Structure formats: structure tokens, C-alpha cells
Short mmCIF file of C-alpha atoms in Angstrom, two decimals:
data_model
loop_
_atom_site.label_atom_id
_atom_site.label_comp_id
_atom_site.label_asym_id
_atom_site.label_seq_id
_atom_site.Cartn_x
_atom_site.Cartn_y
_atom_site.Cartn_z
CA UNK A 162 11.18 -60.59 -10.29
CA UNK A 163 11.91 -62.25 -6.95
CA UNK A 164 15.36 -62.06 -5.29
CA UNK A 165 16.37 -65.59 -6.29
CA UNK A 166 15.74 -64.98 -9.92
CA UNK A 167 17.55 -61.60 -9.77
CA UNK A 168 20.48 -63.27 -7.98
CA UNK A 169 20.68 -65.95 -10.68
CA UNK A 170 20.48 -63.47 -13.58
CA UNK A 171 22.95 -60.97 -11.98
CA UNK A 172 25.41 -63.79 -10.96
CA UNK A 173 25.47 -62.91 -7.28
CA UNK A 174 24.00 -64.24 -4.01
CA UNK A 175 20.77 -63.29 -2.46
CA UNK A 176 22.78 -62.01 0.57
CA UNK A 177 24.75 -59.62 -1.69
CA UNK A 178 21.53 -58.31 -3.14
CA UNK A 179 20.05 -57.87 0.39
CA UNK A 180 23.17 -55.96 1.35
CA UNK A 181 22.94 -53.76 -1.69
CA UNK A 182 19.28 -53.14 -0.87
CA UNK A 183 20.23 -52.24 2.72
CA UNK A 184 22.80 -49.67 1.62
CA UNK A 185 20.40 -48.25 -1.00
CA UNK A 186 22.07 -49.47 -4.21
CA UNK A 187 19.02 -51.44 -5.37
CA UNK A 188 15.39 -51.30 -4.41
CA UNK A 189 12.70 -53.87 -4.49
CA UNK A 190 9.15 -53.39 -3.41
CA UNK A 191 7.56 -55.75 -0.87
CA UNK A 192 4.65 -57.88 -2.07
CA UNK A 193 1.68 -58.71 0.16
CA UNK A 194 3.26 -62.06 0.93
CA UNK A 195 6.47 -60.27 2.16
CA UNK A 196 8.58 -61.26 -0.88
CA UNK A 197 10.82 -58.72 -2.57
CA UNK A 198 9.91 -57.84 -6.20
CA UNK A 199 12.65 -56.23 -8.32
CA UNK A 200 12.24 -54.61 -11.63
CA UNK A 201 13.88 -56.31 -14.63
CA UNK A 202 16.32 -53.38 -15.12
CA UNK A 203 17.86 -54.30 -11.73
CA UNK A 204 19.88 -57.00 -13.49
CA UNK A 205 21.65 -54.50 -15.72
CA UNK A 206 22.12 -52.12 -12.70
CA UNK A 207 23.75 -54.90 -10.60
CA UNK A 208 26.11 -55.73 -13.46
CA UNK A 209 27.07 -52.10 -13.57
CA UNK A 210 27.67 -52.07 -9.83
CA UNK A 211 29.95 -55.07 -10.12
CA UNK A 212 31.87 -53.59 -13.03
CA UNK A 213 32.22 -50.23 -11.23
CA UNK A 214 33.61 -52.11 -8.19
CA UNK A 215 36.08 -53.88 -10.38
CA UNK A 216 37.20 -50.42 -11.77
CA UNK A 217 37.95 -49.23 -8.27
CA UNK A 218 34.78 -47.40 -7.43
CA UNK A 219 33.54 -47.83 -3.84
CA UNK A 220 29.92 -48.65 -3.12
CA UNK A 221 29.51 -45.18 -1.70
CA UNK A 222 30.78 -43.69 -5.01
CA UNK A 223 28.51 -45.96 -7.00
CA UNK A 224 25.45 -44.96 -4.93
CA UNK A 225 26.36 -41.29 -5.04
CA UNK A 226 26.63 -41.28 -8.83
CA UNK A 227 23.98 -43.87 -9.73
CA UNK A 228 21.00 -41.62 -10.00
CA UNK A 229 22.88 -38.89 -11.78
CA UNK A 230 23.98 -41.47 -14.35
CA UNK A 231 20.50 -42.79 -14.84
CA UNK A 232 19.19 -39.30 -15.40
CA UNK A 233 22.06 -38.03 -17.54
CA UNK A 234 21.14 -37.03 -21.10
CA UNK A 235 24.32 -38.73 -22.29
CA UNK A 236 25.31 -41.63 -19.95
CA UNK A 237 28.49 -42.33 -21.86
CA UNK A 238 29.66 -38.70 -21.46
CA UNK A 239 28.73 -38.75 -17.75
CA UNK A 240 30.63 -42.05 -17.24
CA UNK A 241 33.68 -40.61 -19.01
CA UNK A 242 33.69 -37.69 -16.67
CA UNK A 243 33.51 -40.00 -13.66
CA UNK A 244 36.38 -42.10 -15.11
CA UNK A 245 38.48 -38.97 -15.56
CA UNK A 246 37.76 -38.02 -11.89
CA UNK A 247 38.77 -41.50 -10.78
CA UNK A 248 41.98 -41.34 -12.82
CA UNK A 249 42.91 -38.08 -11.02
CA UNK A 250 42.26 -39.78 -7.59
CA UNK A 251 44.49 -42.72 -8.69
CA UNK A 252 47.23 -40.41 -9.89
CA UNK A 253 47.29 -38.70 -6.50
CA UNK A 254 47.32 -42.07 -4.67
CA UNK A 255 50.17 -43.29 -6.92
CA UNK A 256 52.25 -40.27 -6.00
CA UNK A 257 51.55 -40.88 -2.27
CA UNK A 258 52.54 -44.55 -2.67
CA UNK A 259 55.72 -43.57 -4.53
CA UNK A 260 56.67 -41.17 -1.70
CA UNK A 261 55.98 -43.86 0.85
CA UNK A 262 58.08 -46.30 -1.10
CA UNK A 263 60.94 -43.80 -1.23
CA UNK A 264 60.68 -43.25 2.49
CA UNK A 265 60.72 -46.99 3.25
CA UNK A 266 63.62 -47.50 0.88
CA UNK A 267 65.62 -44.77 2.65
CA UNK A 268 65.09 -46.60 5.91
CA UNK A 269 66.25 -50.00 4.72
CA UNK A 270 69.57 -50.95 6.35
CA UNK A 271 69.38 -48.20 8.98
CA UNK A 272 69.33 -50.66 11.85
CA UNK A 273 66.00 -49.34 13.09
CA UNK A 274 63.57 -48.66 10.24
CA UNK A 275 61.19 -46.76 12.61
CA UNK A 276 63.68 -43.88 13.19
CA UNK A 277 63.61 -40.86 10.90
CA UNK A 278 65.88 -41.31 7.88
CA UNK A 279 69.41 -39.99 8.61
CA UNK A 280 68.86 -40.08 12.48
CA UNK A 281 71.52 -41.99 14.44
CA UNK A 282 71.31 -43.86 17.60
#
């Protein structure tokens, strides 16, 4: 299918698909007339990419894990493992953000929030 049809079926713009193609997330072959031709399964893949982004996965993570998911004997099990890994990353980030919030809270009202907490002057 041509890029316009893919864009319509996937619910995204041609420019987005061109960008995804440039970064290696989707591949279309070039026809003799120069048009891109994408396989029908590209629609489902692009829906997956959008869903994965909404779940907090970066395009680099999606690209890195895409082929392994397509080749996994049990895609549901492979996805669950990726979700568990992402949850761990989120847990670490939440702890970092909690520590940052505590540091900022300790500096409120110190007169100069850029000084180390407890430092005078």
C-alpha cells in the first residue's frame, strides 16, 4: 500500500511515517515510479508503535525490541517481560523524583533556594 493509504489506516500523517521510516521503525520498498509501497502488516505495527509510545517507551526502545517481539515464540510473554522492565525503570525514576522533591521542599523558605540546605549566608 502507498504511504497515503497507510497514513489513513494508521491514523497518522505521511510525515510521521516518513520519520519512522528514516529512523528504521517501518520499512517500505520503492516502486519503479519512486512511490513507497508498505506491506499490510505495517498498519498493525504502527498502531503498536503509537501504543508503546503512550505507555512510555521511547522510539529507540521500540526499535530495539521490535524485531525480537516479532520473532518471539510467545509475543504476549515477551511483551510482559518488557513491561516488567519498564516498570522497574519507572520505579527508579519515581524514587529519584521523590528525592528531588524532598530536596526542593527543604530549600523552600531558605531565602536562597540555590544554597545547600542548612547553609547560612
